[in-house]
JSON list of C-alpha atoms in Angstrom, two decimals:
[
{"chain": "A", "resi": 1, "resn": "UNK", "atom": "CA", "xyz": [5.00, 8.86, -4.57]},
{"chain": "A", "resi": 2, "resn": "UNK", "atom": "CA", "xyz": [2.51, 10.99, -6.48]},
{"chain": "A", "resi": 3, "resn": "UNK", "atom": "CA", "xyz": [2.98, 13.82, -4.01]},
{"chain": "A", "resi": 4, "resn": "UNK", "atom": "CA", "xyz": [6.76, 13.49, -4.11]},
{"chain": "A", "resi": 5, "resn": "UNK", "atom": "CA", "xyz": [6.70, 13.53, -7.90]},
{"chain": "A", "resi": 6, "resn": "UNK", "atom": "CA", "xyz": [4.53, 16.65, -7.99]},
{"chain": "A", "resi": 7, "resn": "UNK", "atom": "CA", "xyz": [6.75, 18.48, -5.50]},
{"chain": "A", "resi": 8, "resn": "UNK", "atom": "CA", "xyz": [10.06, 17.54, -7.17]},
{"chain": "A", "resi": 9, "resn": "UNK", "atom": "CA", "xyz": [11.05, 19.55, -10.28]},
{"chain": "A", "resi": 10, "resn": "UNK", "atom": "CA", "xyz": [13.85, 17.15, -11.24]},
{"chain": "A", "resi": 11, "resn": "UNK", "atom": "CA", "xyz": [14.35, 13.42, -11.66]},
{"chain": "A", "resi": 12, "resn": "UNK", "atom": "CA", "xyz": [14.58, 11.45, -8.43]},
{"chain": "A", "resi": 13, "resn": "UNK", "atom": "CA", "xyz": [15.04, 7.94, -7.08]},
{"chain": "A", "resi": 14, "resn": "UNK", "atom": "CA", "xyz": [13.41, 6.31, -4.06]},
{"chain": "A", "resi": 15, "resn": "UNK", "atom": "CA", "xyz": [14.79, 3.81, -1.55]},
{"chain": "A", "resi": 16, "resn": "UNK", "atom": "CA", "xyz": [12.44, 2.13, 0.92]},
{"chain": "A", "resi": 17, "resn": "UNK", "atom": "CA", "xyz": [13.57, 0.38, 4.11]},
{"chain": "A", "resi": 18, "resn": "UNK", "atom": "CA", "xyz": [11.14, -1.99, 5.85]},
{"chain": "A", "resi": 19, "resn": "UNK", "atom": "CA", "xyz": [10.94, -5.23, 7.77]},
{"chain": "A", "resi": 20, "resn": "UNK", "atom": "CA", "xyz": [10.31, -8.56, 6.04]},
{"chain": "A", "resi": 21, "resn": "UNK", "atom": "CA", "xyz": [6.54, -8.83, 6.50]},
{"chain": "A", "resi": 22, "resn": "UNK", "atom": "CA", "xyz": [5.45, -10.70, 3.39]},
{"chain": "A", "resi": 23, "resn": "UNK", "atom": "CA", "xyz": [1.82, -9.63, 3.59]},
{"chain": "A", "resi": 24, "resn": "UNK", "atom": "CA", "xyz": [2.66, -5.93, 3.79]},
{"chain": "A", "resi": 25, "resn": "UNK", "atom": "CA", "xyz": [6.02, -5.30, 2.17]},
{"chain": "A", "resi": 26, "resn": "UNK", "atom": "CA", "xyz": [7.35, -8.28, 0.25]},
{"chain": "A", "resi": 27, "resn": "UNK", "atom": "CA", "xyz": [4.94, -9.62, -2.36]},
{"chain": "A", "resi": 28, "resn": "UNK", "atom": "CA", "xyz": [4.05, -9.45, -6.04]},
{"chain": "A", "resi": 29, "resn": "UNK", "atom": "CA", "xyz": [1.53, -6.65, -5.55]},
{"chain": "A", "resi": 30, "resn": "UNK", "atom": "CA", "xyz": [4.16, -4.33, -4.09]},
{"chain": "A", "resi": 31, "resn": "UNK", "atom": "CA", "xyz": [6.48, -5.05, -7.02]},
{"chain": "A", "resi": 32, "resn": "UNK", "atom": "CA", "xyz": [3.75, -4.57, -9.62]},
{"chain": "A", "resi": 33, "resn": "UNK", "atom": "CA", "xyz": [2.68, -1.29, -8.03]},
{"chain": "A", "resi": 34, "resn": "UNK", "atom": "CA", "xyz": [6.29, -0.07, -8.15]},
{"chain": "A", "resi": 35, "resn": "UNK", "atom": "CA", "xyz": [6.35, -0.88, -11.87]},
{"chain": "A", "resi": 36, "resn": "UNK", "atom": "CA", "xyz": [3.07, 0.96, -12.31]},
{"chain": "A", "resi": 37, "resn": "UNK", "atom": "CA", "xyz": [4.38, 4.03, -10.43]},
{"chain": "A", "resi": 38, "resn": "UNK", "atom": "CA", "xyz": [7.51, 4.14, -12.59]},
{"chain": "A", "resi": 39, "resn": "UNK", "atom": "CA", "xyz": [5.36, 4.17, -15.70]},
{"chain": "A", "resi": 40, "resn": "UNK", "atom": "CA", "xyz": [2.96, 6.82, -14.44]},
{"chain": "A", "resi": 41, "resn": "UNK", "atom": "CA", "xyz": [5.32, 9.31, -12.75]},
{"chain": "A", "resi": 42, "resn": "UNK", "atom": "CA", "xyz": [7.57, 10.97, -15.35]},
{"chain": "A", "resi": 43, "resn": "UNK", "atom": "CA", "xyz": [10.39, 12.05, -13.03]},
{"chain": "A", "resi": 44, "resn": "UNK", "atom": "CA", "xyz": [10.59, 8.87, -10.92]},
{"chain": "A", "resi": 45, "resn": "UNK", "atom": "CA", "xyz": [13.64, 7.02, -12.23]},
{"chain": "A", "resi": 46, "resn": "UNK", "atom": "CA", "xyz": [13.96, 3.99, -9.96]},
{"chain": "A", "resi": 47, "resn": "UNK", "atom": "CA", "xyz": [12.63, 2.35, -6.82]},
{"chain": "A", "resi": 48, "resn": "UNK", "atom": "CA", "xyz": [14.79, 0.24, -4.53]},
{"chain": "A", "resi": 49, "resn": "UNK", "atom": "CA", "xyz": [13.35, -1.65, -1.58]},
{"chain": "A", "resi": 50, "resn": "UNK", "atom": "CA", "xyz": [15.76, -2.93, 1.08]},
{"chain": "A", "resi": 51, "resn": "UNK", "atom": "CA", "xyz": [14.49, -5.43, 3.62]},
{"chain": "A", "resi": 52, "resn": "UNK", "atom": "CA", "xyz": [16.24, -5.13, 6.96]},
{"chain": "A", "resi": 53, "resn": "UNK", "atom": "CA", "xyz": [17.93, -8.19, 8.41]},
{"chain": "A", "resi": 54, "resn": "UNK", "atom": "CA", "xyz": [15.82, -10.02, 11.00]},
{"chain": "A", "resi": 55, "resn": "UNK", "atom": "CA", "xyz": [16.79, -8.84, 14.45]},
{"chain": "A", "resi": 56, "resn": "UNK", "atom": "CA", "xyz": [17.80, -5.43, 13.07]},
{"chain": "A", "resi": 57, "resn": "UNK", "atom": "CA", "xyz": [14.47, -4.17, 11.77]},
{"chain": "A", "resi": 58, "resn": "UNK", "atom": "CA", "xyz": [13.94, -1.25, 14.14]},
{"chain": "A", "resi": 59, "resn": "UNK", "atom": "CA", "xyz": [14.06, 2.08, 12.32]},
{"chain": "A", "resi": 60, "resn": "UNK", "atom": "CA", "xyz": [13.28, 5.71, 13.07]},
{"chain": "A", "resi": 61, "resn": "UNK", "atom": "CA", "xyz": [9.75, 5.32, 11.73]},
{"chain": "A", "resi": 62, "resn": "UNK", "atom": "CA", "xyz": [8.88, 2.90, 14.55]},
{"chain": "A", "resi": 63, "resn": "UNK", "atom": "CA", "xyz": [8.82, 5.76, 17.06]},
{"chain": "A", "resi": 64, "resn": "UNK", "atom": "CA", "xyz": [5.81, 7.23, 15.24]},
{"chain": "A", "resi": 65, "resn": "UNK", "atom": "CA", "xyz": [3.59, 4.39, 16.46]},
{"chain": "A", "resi": 66, "resn": "UNK", "atom": "CA", "xyz": [4.40, 4.99, 20.12]},
{"chain": "A", "resi": 67, "resn": "UNK", "atom": "CA", "xyz": [3.80, 8.75, 19.72]},
{"chain": "A", "resi": 68, "resn": "UNK", "atom": "CA", "xyz": [0.37, 8.10, 18.19]},
{"chain": "A", "resi": 69, "resn": "UNK", "atom": "CA", "xyz": [-0.50, 5.48, 20.81]},
{"chain": "A", "resi": 70, "resn": "UNK", "atom": "CA", "xyz": [0.27, 7.90, 23.63]},
{"chain": "A", "resi": 71, "resn": "UNK", "atom": "CA", "xyz": [-1.90, 10.59, 22.06]},
{"chain": "A", "resi": 72, "resn": "UNK", "atom": "CA", "xyz": [-4.80, 8.14, 21.61]},
{"chain": "A", "resi": 73, "resn": "UNK", "atom": "CA", "xyz": [-4.59, 7.18, 25.29]},
{"chain": "A", "resi": 74, "resn": "UNK", "atom": "CA", "xyz": [-4.50, 10.86, 26.20]},
{"chain": "A", "resi": 75, "resn": "UNK", "atom": "CA", "xyz": [-7.59, 11.55, 24.08]},
{"chain": "A", "resi": 76, "resn": "UNK", "atom": "CA", "xyz": [-9.50, 8.63, 25.63]},
{"chain": "A", "resi": 77, "resn": "UNK", "atom": "CA", "xyz": [-9.05, 10.16, 29.07]},
{"chain": "A", "resi": 78, "resn": "UNK", "atom": "CA", "xyz": [-11.29, 13.03, 28.02]},
{"chain": "A", "resi": 79, "resn": "UNK", "atom": "CA", "xyz": [-13.97, 10.82, 26.46]},
{"chain": "A", "resi": 80, "resn": "UNK", "atom": "CA", "xyz": [-14.71, 7.98, 24.02]},
{"chain": "A", "resi": 81, "resn": "UNK", "atom": "CA", "xyz": [-13.68, 8.01, 20.37]},
{"chain": "A", "resi": 82, "resn": "UNK", "atom": "CA", "xyz": [-16.71, 7.45, 18.14]},
{"chain": "A", "resi": 83, "resn": "UNK", "atom": "CA", "xyz": [-15.58, 7.96, 14.55]},
{"chain": "A", "resi": 84, "resn": "UNK", "atom": "CA", "xyz": [-12.55, 7.25, 12.32]},
{"chain": "A", "resi": 85, "resn": "UNK", "atom": "CA", "xyz": [-12.31, 10.98, 11.61]},
{"chain": "A", "resi": 86, "resn": "UNK", "atom": "CA", "xyz": [-11.60, 11.55, 15.28]},
{"chain": "A", "resi": 87, "resn": "UNK", "atom": "CA", "xyz": [-8.62, 9.22, 14.99]},
{"chain": "A", "resi": 88, "resn": "UNK", "atom": "CA", "xyz": [-7.42, 11.19, 11.97]},
{"chain": "A", "resi": 89, "resn": "UNK", "atom": "CA", "xyz": [-7.26, 14.39, 13.98]},
{"chain": "A", "resi": 90, "resn": "UNK", "atom": "CA", "xyz": [-5.72, 12.67, 17.00]},
{"chain": "A", "resi": 91, "resn": "UNK", "atom": "CA", "xyz": [-2.92, 11.36, 14.76]},
{"chain": "A", "resi": 92, "resn": "UNK", "atom": "CA", "xyz": [-2.37, 14.79, 13.22]},
{"chain": "A", "resi": 93, "resn": "UNK", "atom": "CA", "xyz": [-2.09, 16.32, 16.69]},
{"chain": "A", "resi": 94, "resn": "UNK", "atom": "CA", "xyz": [0.24, 13.61, 18.02]},
{"chain": "A", "resi": 95, "resn": "UNK", "atom": "CA", "xyz": [3.39, 15.48, 17.06]},
{"chain": "A", "resi": 96, "resn": "UNK", "atom": "CA", "xyz": [3.59, 18.92, 18.63]},
{"chain": "A", "resi": 97, "resn": "UNK", "atom": "CA", "xyz": [7.05, 20.37, 17.91]},
{"chain": "A", "resi": 98, "resn": "UNK", "atom": "CA", "xyz": [7.47, 19.38, 14.27]},
{"chain": "A", "resi": 99, "resn": "UNK", "atom": "CA", "xyz": [4.96, 19.63, 11.40]},
{"chain": "A", "resi": 100, "resn": "UNK", "atom": "CA", "xyz": [1.96, 17.37, 12.08]},
{"chain": "A", "resi": 101, "resn": "UNK", "atom": "CA", "xyz": [1.75, 13.89, 10.65]},
{"chain": "A", "resi": 102, "resn": "UNK", "atom": "CA", "xyz": [0.31, 13.93, 7.15]},
{"chain": "A", "resi": 103, "resn": "UNK", "atom": "CA", "xyz": [-2.88, 11.85, 7.38]},
{"chain": "A", "resi": 104, "resn": "UNK", "atom": "CA", "xyz": [-4.78, 10.92, 4.21]},
{"chain": "A", "resi": 105, "resn": "UNK", "atom": "CA", "xyz": [-8.47, 10.14, 4.74]},
{"chain": "A", "resi": 106, "resn": "UNK", "atom": "CA", "xyz": [-9.56, 7.57, 2.16]},
{"chain": "A", "resi": 107, "resn": "UNK", "atom": "CA", "xyz": [-12.92, 6.41, 0.86]},
{"chain": "A", "resi": 108, "resn": "UNK", "atom": "CA", "xyz": [-13.92, 3.43, -1.28]},
{"chain": "A", "resi": 109, "resn": "UNK", "atom": "CA", "xyz": [-13.03, 5.31, -4.48]},
{"chain": "A", "resi": 110, "resn": "UNK", "atom": "CA", "xyz": [-9.37, 5.40, -3.48]},
{"chain": "A", "resi": 111, "resn": "UNK", "atom": "CA", "xyz": [-8.88, 1.60, -3.51]},
{"chain": "A", "resi": 112, "resn": "UNK", "atom": "CA", "xyz": [-7.83, -0.21, -6.67]},
{"chain": "A", "resi": 113, "resn": "UNK", "atom": "CA", "xyz": [-8.32, -3.79, -7.83]},
{"chain": "A", "resi": 114, "resn": "UNK", "atom": "CA", "xyz": [-4.95, -5.53, -8.05]},
{"chain": "A", "resi": 115, "resn": "UNK", "atom": "CA", "xyz": [-6.25, -8.76, -9.58]},
{"chain": "A", "resi": 116, "resn": "UNK", "atom": "CA", "xyz": [-4.78, -7.84, -12.97]},
{"chain": "A", "resi": 117, "resn": "UNK", "atom": "CA", "xyz": [-1.30, -8.23, -11.50]},
{"chain": "A", "resi": 118, "resn": "UNK", "atom": "CA", "xyz": [-1.69, -11.85, -10.43]},
{"chain": "A", "resi": 119, "resn": "UNK", "atom": "CA", "xyz": [-1.06, -13.38, -13.86]},
{"chain": "A", "resi": 120, "resn": "UNK", "atom": "CA", "xyz": [2.51, -12.14, -14.19]},
{"chain": "A", "resi": 121, "resn": "UNK", "atom": "CA", "xyz": [5.75, -13.96, -13.42]},
{"chain": "A", "resi": 122, "resn": "UNK", "atom": "CA", "xyz": [7.33, -13.11, -10.07]},
{"chain": "A", "resi": 123, "resn": "UNK", "atom": "CA", "xyz": [9.20, -16.27, -9.07]},
{"chain": "A", "resi": 124, "resn": "UNK", "atom": "CA", "xyz": [11.36, -17.49, -11.99]},
{"chain": "A", "resi": 125, "resn": "UNK", "atom": "CA", "xyz": [14.46, -15.54, -12.94]},
{"chain": "A", "resi": 126, "resn": "UNK", "atom": "CA", "xyz": [16.17, -15.30, -16.31]},
{"chain": "A", "resi": 127, "resn": "UNK", "atom": "CA", "xyz": [18.39, -18.25, -15.36]},
{"chain": "A", "resi": 128, "resn": "UNK", "atom": "CA", "xyz": [15.26, -20.41, -14.85]},
{"chain": "A", "resi": 129, "resn": "UNK", "atom": "CA", "xyz": [15.82, -20.49, -11.09]},
{"chain": "A", "resi": 130, "resn": "UNK", "atom": "CA", "xyz": [12.85, -20.45, -8.73]},
{"chain": "A", "resi": 131, "resn": "UNK", "atom": "CA", "xyz": [12.97, -17.77, -6.06]},
{"chain": "A", "resi": 132, "resn": "UNK", "atom": "CA", "xyz": [10.98, -17.41, -2.85]},
{"chain": "A", "resi": 133, "resn": "UNK", "atom": "CA", "xyz": [10.01, -13.93, -1.72]},
{"chain": "A", "resi": 134, "resn": "UNK", "atom": "CA", "xyz": [11.12, -14.79, 1.79]},
{"chain": "A", "resi": 135, "resn": "UNK", "atom": "CA", "xyz": [14.71, -15.07, 0.52]},
{"chain": "A", "resi": 136, "resn": "UNK", "atom": "CA", "xyz": [14.83, -11.64, -1.13]},
{"chain": "A", "resi": 137, "resn": "UNK", "atom": "CA", "xyz": [16.81, -8.90, 0.62]},
{"chain": "A", "resi": 138, "resn": "UNK", "atom": "CA", "xyz": [16.79, -6.15, -2.04]},
{"chain": "A", "resi": 139, "resn": "UNK", "atom": "CA", "xyz": [14.59, -5.44, -5.05]},
{"chain": "A", "resi": 140, "resn": "UNK", "atom": "CA", "xyz": [15.10, -2.73, -7.63]},
{"chain": "A", "resi": 141, "resn": "UNK", "atom": "CA", "xyz": [13.00, -1.50, -10.55]},
{"chain": "A", "resi": 142, "resn": "UNK", "atom": "CA", "xyz": [14.10, 1.07, -13.13]},
{"chain": "A", "resi": 143, "resn": "UNK", "atom": "CA", "xyz": [12.04, 3.36, -15.31]},
{"chain": "A", "resi": 144, "resn": "UNK", "atom": "CA", "xyz": [13.33, 2.12, -18.65]},
{"chain": "A", "resi": 145, "resn": "UNK", "atom": "CA", "xyz": [12.77, -1.53, -17.75]},
{"chain": "A", "resi": 146, "resn": "UNK", "atom": "CA", "xyz": [9.45, -1.77, -15.93]},
{"chain": "A", "resi": 147, "resn": "UNK", "atom": "CA", "xyz": [8.87, -5.20, -17.47]},
{"chain": "A", "resi": 148, "resn": "UNK", "atom": "CA", "xyz": [11.33, -6.72, -14.99]},
{"chain": "A", "resi": 149, "resn": "UNK", "atom": "CA", "xyz": [12.81, -6.30, -11.54]},
{"chain": "A", "resi": 150, "resn": "UNK", "atom": "CA", "xyz": [16.23, -7.03, -10.12]},
{"chain": "A", "resi": 151, "resn": "UNK", "atom": "CA", "xyz": [16.84, -8.64, -6.76]},
{"chain": "A", "resi": 152, "resn": "UNK", "atom": "CA", "xyz": [19.47, -9.87, -4.34]},
{"chain": "A", "resi": 153, "resn": "UNK", "atom": "CA", "xyz": [19.08, -12.61, -1.77]},
{"chain": "A", "resi": 154, "resn": "UNK", "atom": "CA", "xyz": [22.03, -11.32, 0.28]},
{"chain": "A", "resi": 155, "resn": "UNK", "atom": "CA", "xyz": [23.51, -7.91, 0.96]},
{"chain": "A", "resi": 156, "resn": "UNK", "atom": "CA", "xyz": [26.89, -9.43, 0.19]},
{"chain": "A", "resi": 157, "resn": "UNK", "atom": "CA", "xyz": [25.91, -10.33, -3.39]},
{"chain": "A", "resi": 158, "resn": "UNK", "atom": "CA", "xyz": [27.88, -8.33, -5.95]},
{"chain": "A", "resi": 159, "resn": "UNK", "atom": "CA", "xyz": [25.36, -8.55, -8.78]},
{"chain": "A", "resi": 160, "resn": "UNK", "atom": "CA", "xyz": [21.59, -8.47, -9.09]},
{"chain": "A", "resi": 161, "resn": "UNK", "atom": "CA", "xyz": [19.60, -11.29, -10.63]},
{"chain": "A", "resi": 162, "resn": "UNK", "atom": "CA", "xyz": [16.61, -10.54, -12.85]},
{"chain": "A", "resi": 163, "resn": "UNK", "atom": "CA", "xyz": [12.99, -11.64, -13.07]},
{"chain": "A", "resi": 164, "resn": "UNK", "atom": "CA", "xyz": [10.97, -10.69, -16.15]},
{"chain": "A", "resi": 165, "resn": "UNK", "atom": "CA", "xyz": [7.45, -9.84, -15.05]},
{"chain": "A", "resi": 166, "resn": "UNK", "atom": "CA", "xyz": [5.68, -10.33, -18.36]},
{"chain": "A", "resi": 167, "resn": "UNK", "atom": "CA", "xyz": [6.65, -13.66, -19.87]},
{"chain": "A", "resi": 168, "resn": "UNK", "atom": "CA", "xyz": [6.34, -14.64, -23.52]},
{"chain": "A", "resi": 169, "resn": "UNK", "atom": "CA", "xyz": [3.55, -16.83, -24.76]},
{"chain": "A", "resi": 170, "resn": "UNK", "atom": "CA", "xyz": [4.63, -20.46, -25.04]},
{"chain": "A", "resi": 171, "resn": "UNK", "atom": "CA", "xyz": [2.89, -20.69, -28.41]},
{"chain": "A", "resi": 172, "resn": "UNK", "atom": "CA", "xyz": [5.12, -18.15, -30.09]},
{"chain": "A", "resi": 173, "resn": "UNK", "atom": "CA", "xyz": [8.85, -17.64, -30.22]},
{"chain": "A", "resi": 174, "resn": "UNK", "atom": "CA", "xyz": [10.04, -14.09, -30.01]},
{"chain": "A", "resi": 175, "resn": "UNK", "atom": "CA", "xyz": [13.52, -12.65, -30.15]},
{"chain": "A", "resi": 176, "resn": "UNK", "atom": "CA", "xyz": [15.29, -11.62, -26.94]},
{"chain": "A", "resi": 177, "resn": "UNK", "atom": "CA", "xyz": [15.01, -8.00, -28.06]},
{"chain": "A", "resi": 178, "resn": "UNK", "atom": "CA", "xyz": [11.23, -8.35, -28.41]},
{"chain": "A", "resi": 179, "resn": "UNK", "atom": "CA", "xyz": [11.00, -9.78, -24.90]},
{"chain": "A", "resi": 180, "resn": "UNK", "atom": "CA", "xyz": [13.13, -6.93, -23.59]},
{"chain": "A", "resi": 181, "resn": "UNK", "atom": "CA", "xyz": [10.79, -4.37, -25.13]},
{"chain": "A", "resi": 182, "resn": "UNK", "atom": "CA", "xyz": [7.61, -6.05, -23.91]},
{"chain": "A", "resi": 183, "resn": "UNK", "atom": "CA", "xyz": [6.28, -3.92, -21.08]},
{"chain": "A", "resi": 184, "resn": "UNK", "atom": "CA", "xyz": [4.07, -4.69, -18.15]},
{"chain": "A", "resi": 185, "resn": "UNK", "atom": "CA", "xyz": [0.71, -3.30, -19.27]},
{"chain": "A", "resi": 186, "resn": "UNK", "atom": "CA", "xyz": [-1.71, -2.92, -16.38]},
{"chain": "A", "resi": 187, "resn": "UNK", "atom": "CA", "xyz": [-4.61, -0.55, -15.94]},
{"chain": "A", "resi": 188, "resn": "UNK", "atom": "CA", "xyz": [-5.76, -0.08, -12.38]},
{"chain": "A", "resi": 189, "resn": "UNK", "atom": "CA", "xyz": [-9.50, -0.40, -11.98]},
{"chain": "A", "resi": 190, "resn": "UNK", "atom": "CA", "xyz": [-11.57, 0.63, -8.96]},
{"chain": "A", "resi": 191, "resn": "UNK", "atom": "CA", "xyz": [-11.88, -2.10, -6.34]},
{"chain": "A", "resi": 192, "resn": "UNK", "atom": "CA", "xyz": [-15.38, -0.92, -5.40]},
{"chain": "A", "resi": 193, "resn": "UNK", "atom": "CA", "xyz": [-18.14, 0.78, -7.33]},
{"chain": "A", "resi": 194, "resn": "UNK", "atom": "CA", "xyz": [-19.91, 1.96, -4.17]},
{"chain": "A", "resi": 195, "resn": "UNK", "atom": "CA", "xyz": [-19.36, 2.21, -0.44]},
{"chain": "A", "resi": 196, "resn": "UNK", "atom": "CA", "xyz": [-18.60, -1.14, 1.16]},
{"chain": "A", "resi": 197, "resn": "UNK", "atom": "CA", "xyz": [-21.53, -2.87, 2.74]},
{"chain": "A", "resi": 198, "resn": "UNK", "atom": "CA", "xyz": [-21.99, -4.08, 6.29]},
{"chain": "A", "resi": 199, "resn": "UNK", "atom": "CA", "xyz": [-24.08, -7.00, 7.56]},
{"chain": "A", "resi": 200, "resn": "UNK", "atom": "CA", "xyz": [-27.63, -6.11, 8.55]},
{"chain": "A", "resi": 201, "resn": "UNK", "atom": "CA", "xyz": [-26.95, -7.26, 12.11]},
{"chain": "A", "resi": 202, "resn": "UNK", "atom": "CA", "xyz": [-24.01, -4.89, 12.47]},
{"chain": "A", "resi": 203, "resn": "UNK", "atom": "CA", "xyz": [-26.11, -2.01, 11.18]},
{"chain": "A", "resi": 204, "resn": "UNK", "atom": "CA", "xyz": [-28.82, -2.94, 13.68]},
{"chain": "A", "resi": 205, "resn": "UNK", "atom": "CA", "xyz": [-26.25, -2.99, 16.50]},
{"chain": "A", "resi": 206, "resn": "UNK", "atom": "CA", "xyz": [-24.99, 0.45, 15.52]},
{"chain": "A", "resi": 207, "resn": "UNK", "atom": "CA", "xyz": [-28.50, 1.84, 15.52]},
{"chain": "A", "resi": 208, "resn": "UNK", "atom": "CA", "xyz": [-29.04, 0.40, 19.00]},
{"chain": "A", "resi": 209, "resn": "UNK", "atom": "CA", "xyz": [-26.06, 2.40, 20.23]},
{"chain": "A", "resi": 210, "resn": "UNK", "atom": "CA", "xyz": [-27.93, 5.53, 19.23]},
{"chain": "A", "resi": 211, "resn": "UNK", "atom": "CA", "xyz": [-31.18, 4.34, 20.80]},
{"chain": "A", "resi": 212, "resn": "UNK", "atom": "CA", "xyz": [-29.44, 3.65, 24.11]},
{"chain": "A", "resi": 213, "resn": "UNK", "atom": "CA", "xyz": [-27.56, 6.97, 23.95]},
{"chain": "A", "resi": 214, "resn": "UNK", "atom": "CA", "xyz": [-24.24, 5.14, 24.13]},
{"chain": "A", "resi": 215, "resn": "UNK", "atom": "CA", "xyz": [-23.29, 7.29, 21.16]},
{"chain": "A", "resi": 216, "resn": "UNK", "atom": "CA", "xyz": [-24.42, 10.85, 21.96]},
{"chain": "A", "resi": 217, "resn": "UNK", "atom": "CA", "xyz": [-27.40, 12.27, 20.10]},
{"chain": "A", "resi": 218, "resn": "UNK", "atom": "CA", "xyz": [-25.16, 15.02, 18.74]},
{"chain": "A", "resi": 219, "resn": "UNK", "atom": "CA", "xyz": [-23.54, 12.46, 16.44]},
{"chain": "A", "resi": 220, "resn": "UNK", "atom": "CA", "xyz": [-26.81, 11.34, 14.88]},
{"chain": "A", "resi": 221, "resn": "UNK", "atom": "CA", "xyz": [-27.03, 13.93, 12.07]},
{"chain": "A", "resi": 222, "resn": "UNK", "atom": "CA", "xyz": [-23.42, 13.37, 11.10]},
{"chain": "A", "resi": 223, "resn": "UNK", "atom": "CA", "xyz": [-23.25, 9.59, 11.48]},
{"chain": "A", "resi": 224, "resn": "UNK", "atom": "CA", "xyz": [-26.77, 8.32, 10.95]},
{"chain": "A", "resi": 225, "resn": "UNK", "atom": "CA", "xyz": [-27.50, 10.35, 7.84]},
{"chain": "A", "resi": 226, "resn": "UNK", "atom": "CA", "xyz": [-24.10, 10.33, 6.17]},
{"chain": "A", "resi": 227, "resn": "UNK", "atom": "CA", "xyz": [-22.86, 6.92, 7.24]},
{"chain": "A", "resi": 228, "resn": "UNK", "atom": "CA", "xyz": [-25.93, 4.78, 7.65]},
{"chain": "A", "resi": 229, "resn": "UNK", "atom": "CA", "xyz": [-27.49, 6.05, 4.45]},
{"chain": "A", "resi": 230, "resn": "UNK", "atom": "CA", "xyz": [-24.23, 5.72, 2.53]},
{"chain": "A", "resi": 231, "resn": "UNK", "atom": "CA", "xyz": [-23.50, 2.08, 3.28]},
{"chain": "A", "resi": 232, "resn": "UNK", "atom": "CA", "xyz": [-25.69, -0.64, 1.87]},
{"chain": "A", "resi": 233, "resn": "UNK", "atom": "CA", "xyz": [-26.50, -4.03, 3.29]},
{"chain": "A", "resi": 234, "resn": "UNK", "atom": "CA", "xyz": [-23.79, -6.55, 2.49]},
{"chain": "A", "resi": 235, "resn": "UNK", "atom": "CA", "xyz": [-26.15, -9.31, 3.57]},
{"chain": "A", "resi": 236, "resn": "UNK", "atom": "CA", "xyz": [-29.90, -9.53, 3.85]}
]
C-alpha cells in the first residue's frame, strides 16, 4: 500500500479478494492495520476486503504459487538451495515473459509489534450484537472514519453494519458526536530490537554442516560471518 500510494498521484481506493483463512486474512490485526494505513497514507481513501465464498476461493493469484514451485524444482535439479536469498532470486526469475515477481527481502527491523491493537473492540456492533469473524463476508474502512469498520455477513445484504473500534470508557458518558470523533490512535513499535535468536543447539548443527562440507566452503564468509555473528543465542 505504501508503494501504491507513492506511485499514485491521485486519490485511490483498494479492494482485496481472499479466501476465509482467519489466521491470515480475517482477524482484528488485519482490520487495525487497514485503519492504520488509511491514517498514514494521504491519498488512500478506503479499503474493502471481500472474502470469497467457500468452494469458490480460487483466484488468478493462485497460479503464482504453482509457477514458483515449478521454478524451485527446476533450480534444485542443478544443486541444493542453501540460503533464503537464493529463494528470493528463484522467485524473481519464476516468471519469464512478464515483469518479474516483486520480492521484498525483510529483516527484523521490518516487523512491527501489533500488541497495541488487541485492546480495541472488534466483535460488538453499534446495535450491541456480537459478531464472529467467521461470519463476515465483506469489511470496509474509510479514511474519514478510521475509528470504525463496516461489515456484511452476506453478499445479499443491502446495508452494512458498523463496529466502533475504540469504545468509550464506562466511567464517563460522552455524546454520540464525541464518540464519532474519537479516532483509533495506535503507534506501531518495532517487534524486535535485534536479530532474532536461535537455540544454541541449532547454531551448533549449522556449524557442523560447514565442518562436514555439506554446505560448501564458499558460503562460509557470507553465511558464517554475516549470519552466525548477527544472530544471538535465544537459549543458553
